[in-house]
Coordinates of C-alpha atoms in Angstrom, one line a residue:
Chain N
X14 CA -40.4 71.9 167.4
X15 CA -42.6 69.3 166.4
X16 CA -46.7 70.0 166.6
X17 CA -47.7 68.0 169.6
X18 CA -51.2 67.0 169.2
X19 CA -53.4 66.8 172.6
X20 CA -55.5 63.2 173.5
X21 CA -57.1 64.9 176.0
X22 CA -61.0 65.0 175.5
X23 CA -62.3 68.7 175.2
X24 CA -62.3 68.6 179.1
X25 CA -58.7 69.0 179.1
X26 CA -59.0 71.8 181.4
X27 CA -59.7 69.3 184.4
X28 CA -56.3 69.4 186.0
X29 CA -54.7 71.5 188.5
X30 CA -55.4 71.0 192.1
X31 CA -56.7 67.3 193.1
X32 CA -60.4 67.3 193.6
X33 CA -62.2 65.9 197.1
X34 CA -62.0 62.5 195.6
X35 CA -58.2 62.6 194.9
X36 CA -57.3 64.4 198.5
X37 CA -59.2 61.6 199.9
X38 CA -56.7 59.4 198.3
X39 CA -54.3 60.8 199.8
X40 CA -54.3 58.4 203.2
X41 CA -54.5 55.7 200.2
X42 CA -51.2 56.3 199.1
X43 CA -49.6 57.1 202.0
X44 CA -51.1 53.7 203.3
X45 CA -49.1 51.7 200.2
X46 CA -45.8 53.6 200.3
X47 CA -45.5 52.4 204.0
X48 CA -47.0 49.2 203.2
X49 CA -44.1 48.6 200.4
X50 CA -41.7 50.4 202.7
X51 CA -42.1 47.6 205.7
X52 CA -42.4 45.0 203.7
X53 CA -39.4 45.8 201.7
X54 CA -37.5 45.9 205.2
X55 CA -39.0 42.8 206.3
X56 CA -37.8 40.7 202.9
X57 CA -34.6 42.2 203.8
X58 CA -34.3 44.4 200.4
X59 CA -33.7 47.3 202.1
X60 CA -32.6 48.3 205.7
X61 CA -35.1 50.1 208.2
X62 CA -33.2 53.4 208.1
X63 CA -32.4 53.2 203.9
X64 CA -35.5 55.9 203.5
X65 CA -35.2 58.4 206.3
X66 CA -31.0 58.4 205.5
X67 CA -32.1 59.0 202.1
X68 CA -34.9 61.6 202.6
X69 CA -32.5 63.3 205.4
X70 CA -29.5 63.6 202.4
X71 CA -32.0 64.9 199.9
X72 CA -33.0 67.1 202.6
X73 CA -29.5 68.4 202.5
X74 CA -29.8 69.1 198.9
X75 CA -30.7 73.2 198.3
X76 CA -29.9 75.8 195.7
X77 CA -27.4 77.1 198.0
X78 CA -25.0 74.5 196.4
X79 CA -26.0 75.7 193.4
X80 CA -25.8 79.6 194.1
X81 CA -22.1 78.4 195.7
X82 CA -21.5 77.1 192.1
X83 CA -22.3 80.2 189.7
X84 CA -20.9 82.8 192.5
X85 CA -17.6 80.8 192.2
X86 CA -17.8 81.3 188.5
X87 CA -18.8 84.9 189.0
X88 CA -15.7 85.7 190.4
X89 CA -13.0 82.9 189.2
X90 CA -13.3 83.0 185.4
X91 CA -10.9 79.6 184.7
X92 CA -13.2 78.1 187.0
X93 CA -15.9 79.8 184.7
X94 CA -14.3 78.0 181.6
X95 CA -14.0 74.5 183.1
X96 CA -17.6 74.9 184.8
X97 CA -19.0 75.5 181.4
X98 CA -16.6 72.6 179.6
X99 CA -16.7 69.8 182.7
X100 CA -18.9 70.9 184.6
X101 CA -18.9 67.8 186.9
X102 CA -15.5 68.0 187.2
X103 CA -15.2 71.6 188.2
X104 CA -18.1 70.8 191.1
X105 CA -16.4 68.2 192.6
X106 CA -13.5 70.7 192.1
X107 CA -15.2 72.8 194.6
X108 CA -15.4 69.9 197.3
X109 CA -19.0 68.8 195.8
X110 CA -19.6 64.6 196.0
X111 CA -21.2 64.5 192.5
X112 CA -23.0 60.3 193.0
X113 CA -20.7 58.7 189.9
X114 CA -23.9 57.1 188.6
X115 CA -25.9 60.6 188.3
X116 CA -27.2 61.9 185.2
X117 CA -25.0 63.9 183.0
X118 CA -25.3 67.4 183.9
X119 CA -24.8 70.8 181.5
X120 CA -24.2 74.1 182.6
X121 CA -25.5 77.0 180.2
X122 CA -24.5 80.4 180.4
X123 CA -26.9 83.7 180.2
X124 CA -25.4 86.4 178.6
X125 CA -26.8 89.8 177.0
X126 CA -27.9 87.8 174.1
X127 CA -29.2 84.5 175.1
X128 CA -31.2 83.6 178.2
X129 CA -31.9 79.9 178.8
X130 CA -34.7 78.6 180.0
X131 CA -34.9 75.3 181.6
X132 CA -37.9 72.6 181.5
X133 CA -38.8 68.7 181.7
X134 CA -41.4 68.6 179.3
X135 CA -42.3 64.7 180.2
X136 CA -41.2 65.0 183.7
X137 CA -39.9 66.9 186.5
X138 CA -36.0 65.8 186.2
X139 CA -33.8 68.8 187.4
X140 CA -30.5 69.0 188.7
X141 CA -31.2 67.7 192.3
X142 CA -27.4 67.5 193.3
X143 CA -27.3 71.3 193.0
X144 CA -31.1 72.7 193.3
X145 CA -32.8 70.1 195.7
X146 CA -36.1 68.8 195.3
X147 CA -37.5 71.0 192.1
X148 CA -40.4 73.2 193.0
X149 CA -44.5 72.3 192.7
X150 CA -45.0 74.9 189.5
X151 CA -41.7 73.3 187.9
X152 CA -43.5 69.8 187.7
X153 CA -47.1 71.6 186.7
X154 CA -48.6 70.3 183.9
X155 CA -48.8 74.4 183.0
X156 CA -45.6 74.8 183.5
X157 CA -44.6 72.0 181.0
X158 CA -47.0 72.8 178.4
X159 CA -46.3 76.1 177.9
X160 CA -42.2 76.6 178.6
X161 CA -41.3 74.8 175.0
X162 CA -44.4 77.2 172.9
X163 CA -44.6 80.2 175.0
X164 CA -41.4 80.9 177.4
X165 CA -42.0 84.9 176.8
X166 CA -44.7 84.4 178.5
X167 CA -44.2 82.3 180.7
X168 CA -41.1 84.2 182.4
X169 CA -44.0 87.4 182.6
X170 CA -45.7 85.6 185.0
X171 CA -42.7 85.4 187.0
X172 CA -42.3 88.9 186.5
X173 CA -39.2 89.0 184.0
X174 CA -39.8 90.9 180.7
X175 CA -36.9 89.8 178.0
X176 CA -36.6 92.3 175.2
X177 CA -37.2 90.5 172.1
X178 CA -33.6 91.2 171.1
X179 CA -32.8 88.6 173.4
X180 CA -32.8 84.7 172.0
X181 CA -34.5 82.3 174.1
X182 CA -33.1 78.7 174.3
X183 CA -35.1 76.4 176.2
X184 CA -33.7 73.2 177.3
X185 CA -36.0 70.0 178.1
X186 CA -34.3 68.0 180.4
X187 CA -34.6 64.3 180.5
X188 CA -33.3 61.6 182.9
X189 CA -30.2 61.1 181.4
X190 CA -29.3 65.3 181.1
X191 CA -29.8 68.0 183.4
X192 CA -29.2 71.6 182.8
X193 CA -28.8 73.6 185.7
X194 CA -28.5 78.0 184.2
X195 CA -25.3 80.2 185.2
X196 CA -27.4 83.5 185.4
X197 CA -25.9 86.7 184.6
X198 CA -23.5 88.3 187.3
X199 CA -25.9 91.6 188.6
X200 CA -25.0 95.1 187.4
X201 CA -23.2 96.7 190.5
X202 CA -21.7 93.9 192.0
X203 CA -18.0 94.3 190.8
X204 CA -17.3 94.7 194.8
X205 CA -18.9 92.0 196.2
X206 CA -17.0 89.2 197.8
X207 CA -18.6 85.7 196.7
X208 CA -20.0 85.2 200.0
X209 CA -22.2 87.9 199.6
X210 CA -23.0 87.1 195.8
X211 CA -23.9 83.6 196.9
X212 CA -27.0 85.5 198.3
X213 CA -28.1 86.9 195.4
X214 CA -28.1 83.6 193.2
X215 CA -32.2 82.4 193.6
X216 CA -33.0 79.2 192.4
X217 CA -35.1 80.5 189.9
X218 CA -32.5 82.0 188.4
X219 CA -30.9 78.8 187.8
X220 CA -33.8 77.9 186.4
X221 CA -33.4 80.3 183.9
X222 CA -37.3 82.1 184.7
X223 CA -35.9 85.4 187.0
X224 CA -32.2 87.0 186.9
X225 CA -30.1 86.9 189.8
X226 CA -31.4 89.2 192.4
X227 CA -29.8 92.6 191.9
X228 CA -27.6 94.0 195.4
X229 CA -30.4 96.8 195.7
X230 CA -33.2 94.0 196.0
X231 CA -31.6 92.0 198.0
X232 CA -30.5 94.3 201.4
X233 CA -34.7 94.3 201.9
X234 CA -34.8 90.8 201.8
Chain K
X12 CA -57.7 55.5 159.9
X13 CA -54.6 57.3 161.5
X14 CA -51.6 57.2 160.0
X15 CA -49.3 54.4 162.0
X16 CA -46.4 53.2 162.8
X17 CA -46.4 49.1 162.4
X18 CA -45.0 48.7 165.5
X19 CA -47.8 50.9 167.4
X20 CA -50.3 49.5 165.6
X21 CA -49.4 46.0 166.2
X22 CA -48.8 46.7 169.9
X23 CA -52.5 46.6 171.8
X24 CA -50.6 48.4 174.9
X25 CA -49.6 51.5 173.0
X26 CA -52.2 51.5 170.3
X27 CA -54.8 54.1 171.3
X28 CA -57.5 54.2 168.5
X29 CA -58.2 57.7 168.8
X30 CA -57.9 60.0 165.4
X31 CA -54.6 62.1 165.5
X32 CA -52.0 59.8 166.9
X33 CA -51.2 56.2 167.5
X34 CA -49.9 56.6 170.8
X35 CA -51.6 58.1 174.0
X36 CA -49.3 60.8 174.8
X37 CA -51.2 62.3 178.0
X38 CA -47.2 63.0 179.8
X39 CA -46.2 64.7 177.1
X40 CA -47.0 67.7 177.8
X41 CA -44.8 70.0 175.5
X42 CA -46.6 72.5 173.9
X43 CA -49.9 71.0 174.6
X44 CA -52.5 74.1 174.0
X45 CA -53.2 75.5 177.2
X46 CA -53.4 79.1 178.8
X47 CA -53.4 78.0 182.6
X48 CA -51.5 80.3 184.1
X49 CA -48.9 78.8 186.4
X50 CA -49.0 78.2 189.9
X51 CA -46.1 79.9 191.7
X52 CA -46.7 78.6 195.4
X53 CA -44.3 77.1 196.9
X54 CA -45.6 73.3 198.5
X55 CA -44.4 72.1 202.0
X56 CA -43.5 68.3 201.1
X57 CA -45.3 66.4 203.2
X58 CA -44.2 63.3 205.4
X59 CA -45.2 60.5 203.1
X60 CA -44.2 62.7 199.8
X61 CA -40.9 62.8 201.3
X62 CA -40.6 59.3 202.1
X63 CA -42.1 58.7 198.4
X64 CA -39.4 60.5 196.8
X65 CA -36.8 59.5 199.1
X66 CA -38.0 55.3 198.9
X67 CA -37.5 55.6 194.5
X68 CA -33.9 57.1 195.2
X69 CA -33.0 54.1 197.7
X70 CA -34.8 51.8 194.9
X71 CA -32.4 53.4 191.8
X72 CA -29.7 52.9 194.5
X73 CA -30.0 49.3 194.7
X74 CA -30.6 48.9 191.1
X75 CA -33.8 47.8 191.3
X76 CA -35.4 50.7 189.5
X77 CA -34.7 54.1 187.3
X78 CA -36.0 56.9 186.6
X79 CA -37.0 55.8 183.5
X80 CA -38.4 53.1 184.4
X81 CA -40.5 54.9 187.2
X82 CA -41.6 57.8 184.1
X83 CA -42.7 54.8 182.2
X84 CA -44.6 53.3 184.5
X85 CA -46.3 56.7 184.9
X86 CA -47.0 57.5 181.6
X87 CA -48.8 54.3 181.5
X88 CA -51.2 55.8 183.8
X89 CA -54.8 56.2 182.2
X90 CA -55.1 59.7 181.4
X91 CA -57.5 60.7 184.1
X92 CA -55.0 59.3 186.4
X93 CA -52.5 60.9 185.2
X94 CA -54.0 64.7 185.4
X95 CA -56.1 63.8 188.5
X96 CA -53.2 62.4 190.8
X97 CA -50.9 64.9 192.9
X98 CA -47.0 64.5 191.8
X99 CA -46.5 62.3 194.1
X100 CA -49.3 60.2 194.0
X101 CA -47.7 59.8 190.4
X102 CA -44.9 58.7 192.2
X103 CA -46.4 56.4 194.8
X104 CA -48.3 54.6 192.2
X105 CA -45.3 53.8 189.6
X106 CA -43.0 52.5 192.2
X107 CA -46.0 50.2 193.0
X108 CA -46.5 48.6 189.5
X109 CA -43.0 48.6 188.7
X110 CA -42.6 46.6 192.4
X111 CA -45.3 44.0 191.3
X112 CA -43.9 43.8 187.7
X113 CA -40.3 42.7 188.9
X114 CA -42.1 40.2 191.4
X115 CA -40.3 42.2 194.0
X116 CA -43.7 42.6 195.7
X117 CA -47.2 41.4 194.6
X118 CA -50.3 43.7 195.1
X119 CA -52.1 41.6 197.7
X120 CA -49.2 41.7 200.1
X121 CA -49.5 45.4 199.8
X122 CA -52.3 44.8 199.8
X123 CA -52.4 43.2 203.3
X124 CA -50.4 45.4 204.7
X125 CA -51.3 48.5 203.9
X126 CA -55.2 47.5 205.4
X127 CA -53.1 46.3 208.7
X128 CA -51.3 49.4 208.9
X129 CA -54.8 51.5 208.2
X130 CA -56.0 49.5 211.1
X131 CA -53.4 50.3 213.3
X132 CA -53.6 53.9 211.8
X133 CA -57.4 54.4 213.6
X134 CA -56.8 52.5 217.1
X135 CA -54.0 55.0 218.1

């Protein structure tokens, strides 16, 4: 990759968690999302339930979709093979409304010899329609700093060592292409009915930072 | 003086004097040298960060934003903005300017109303 150079001043370890002065500011932007809400309604741009339908259908939104998606492909491999070709097409196969105007998406397989790893360097964009709304340490600034220079690493600190034999591929997303990770189907599993292996697909391992959860780990949980 | 692309250099809004770069890249935050070690909590979203993120969907569904658009508007944040807001606060603010800048709103209507709703807010 390209060297990146940082504009920060040499303070640039200032961010993290707001300070007082920005969780004051908190009512402040509350205050001006409502205020644009109302008065969006009131010009007659948008209708009084537009946000709370919308908020209650992202709501709907989890990685079970997702975990519904790669336990298919566990077990089904033409299913597999088109999820990995079309993947839009194969979703909606599975009785998934895919919005026509959503962002392309990519499904990338781990195997033995590759892991991907998946980031929005600028961002936060994530494949939504499948994962939900992405989690607070996907959009961190830490998290998007370091997944494109030090993704060894960064998969340590959620506790998964990858032999260096393995090749790392990290994908940044963007708004026009998501990535959403097919994890590996867990050692020991070759019994399972897909109901039971939809359990054992996290969302981080979509995310391409943990494995699937392995049938032993899983019964404590 | 850094080396720069005419266009940058010509352009006051993206120009940023500084030595290494022609353009203030604050958002971009690949590979920018840091050890923080990352944050694995998970957040509860909270009433207004949900209607935040749900109010930008229902604004890309009407076509009156995207998501680029909203990034854009972010990464125009000044740079202590940009690290010292909360995601959504990011979020809150964008849809904001990129409201005023298509003259779908102006600031002193929201202005207006968000100090009417803060009043409201207190009496009940």
């Amino acid at each position: 990759m390209t060297e990146k150079t940082p504009h920060q001043k040499s303070d640039s370890t200032g961010h993290g968690r707001p300070d007082a002065e920005a969780r004051e500011q908190l009512g402040y932007f509350a205050g001006r999302v409502m205020a644009m809400e109302s008065l969006l309604i009131e010009k007659g741009i948008i209708q009084g339930s537009d946000v709370q339908r919308m908020a209650d259908e992202i709501d709907s939104q989890s990685p079970t979709d997702g975990a519904r998606v790669v336990a298919r492909a566990w077990v089904d491999p033409d299913f597999k093979a088109r999820l990995l070709t079309d993947p839009m097409t194969a979703i909606r196969d599975l009785g998934y409304e895919l919005a026509s105007n959503m962002p392309r998406l990519e499904v990338v397989e781990n195997t033995e010899q590759v892991n991907h790893l998946i980031v929005c360097t600028l961002c936060s964009c994530y494949p939504r329609a499948l994962l939900g709304r992405p989690p607070q340490w996907y959009k961190s600034l830490a998290y998007r700093a370091r997944a494109v220079v030090d993704p060894r690493g960064v998969m340590k600190e959620f506790g998964t060592e990858v032999s260096e034999e393995v090749e790392l591929r990290v994908l940044d997303s963007t708004a026009d292409i998501r990535f959403l990770v097919l994890p590996q189907r867990p050692k020991g599993t070759e019994e399972m009915r897909e109901d039971d292996l939809v359990k054992l697909v996290t969302r981080d391992s979509m995310i391409g930072v943990t494995p699937a959860r392995s049938p032993a780990s899983s019964a404590v949980l | 003086m850094p080396a720069c692309q005419p266009f940058f250099c010509d352009n006051p809004r993206v120009y940023s004097p500084r030595e290494d770069s022609p353009i203030p890249r604050t958002h971009d935050r690949g590979g920018w040298p840091t050890k923080e070690p990352i944050d694995r909590s998970e957040h509860q979203i909270e009433d207004w960060e949900r209607s935040t993120d749900a109010l930008q969907y229902v604004l890309v569904g009407k076509g009156l934003t995207s998501t680029d658009e909203l990034r854009r508007v972010m990464e125009d944040l000044p740079a202590k903005d940009y690290e010292g807001f909360s995601y959504y606060e990011r979020w809150a603010a964008g849809i904001e300017a990129l409201l005023v800048e298509k003259n779908v709103l102006t600031t002193e209507e929201i202005d207006g109303k968000a100090r009417g709703l803060a009043d409201r807010w207190e009496e009940q």
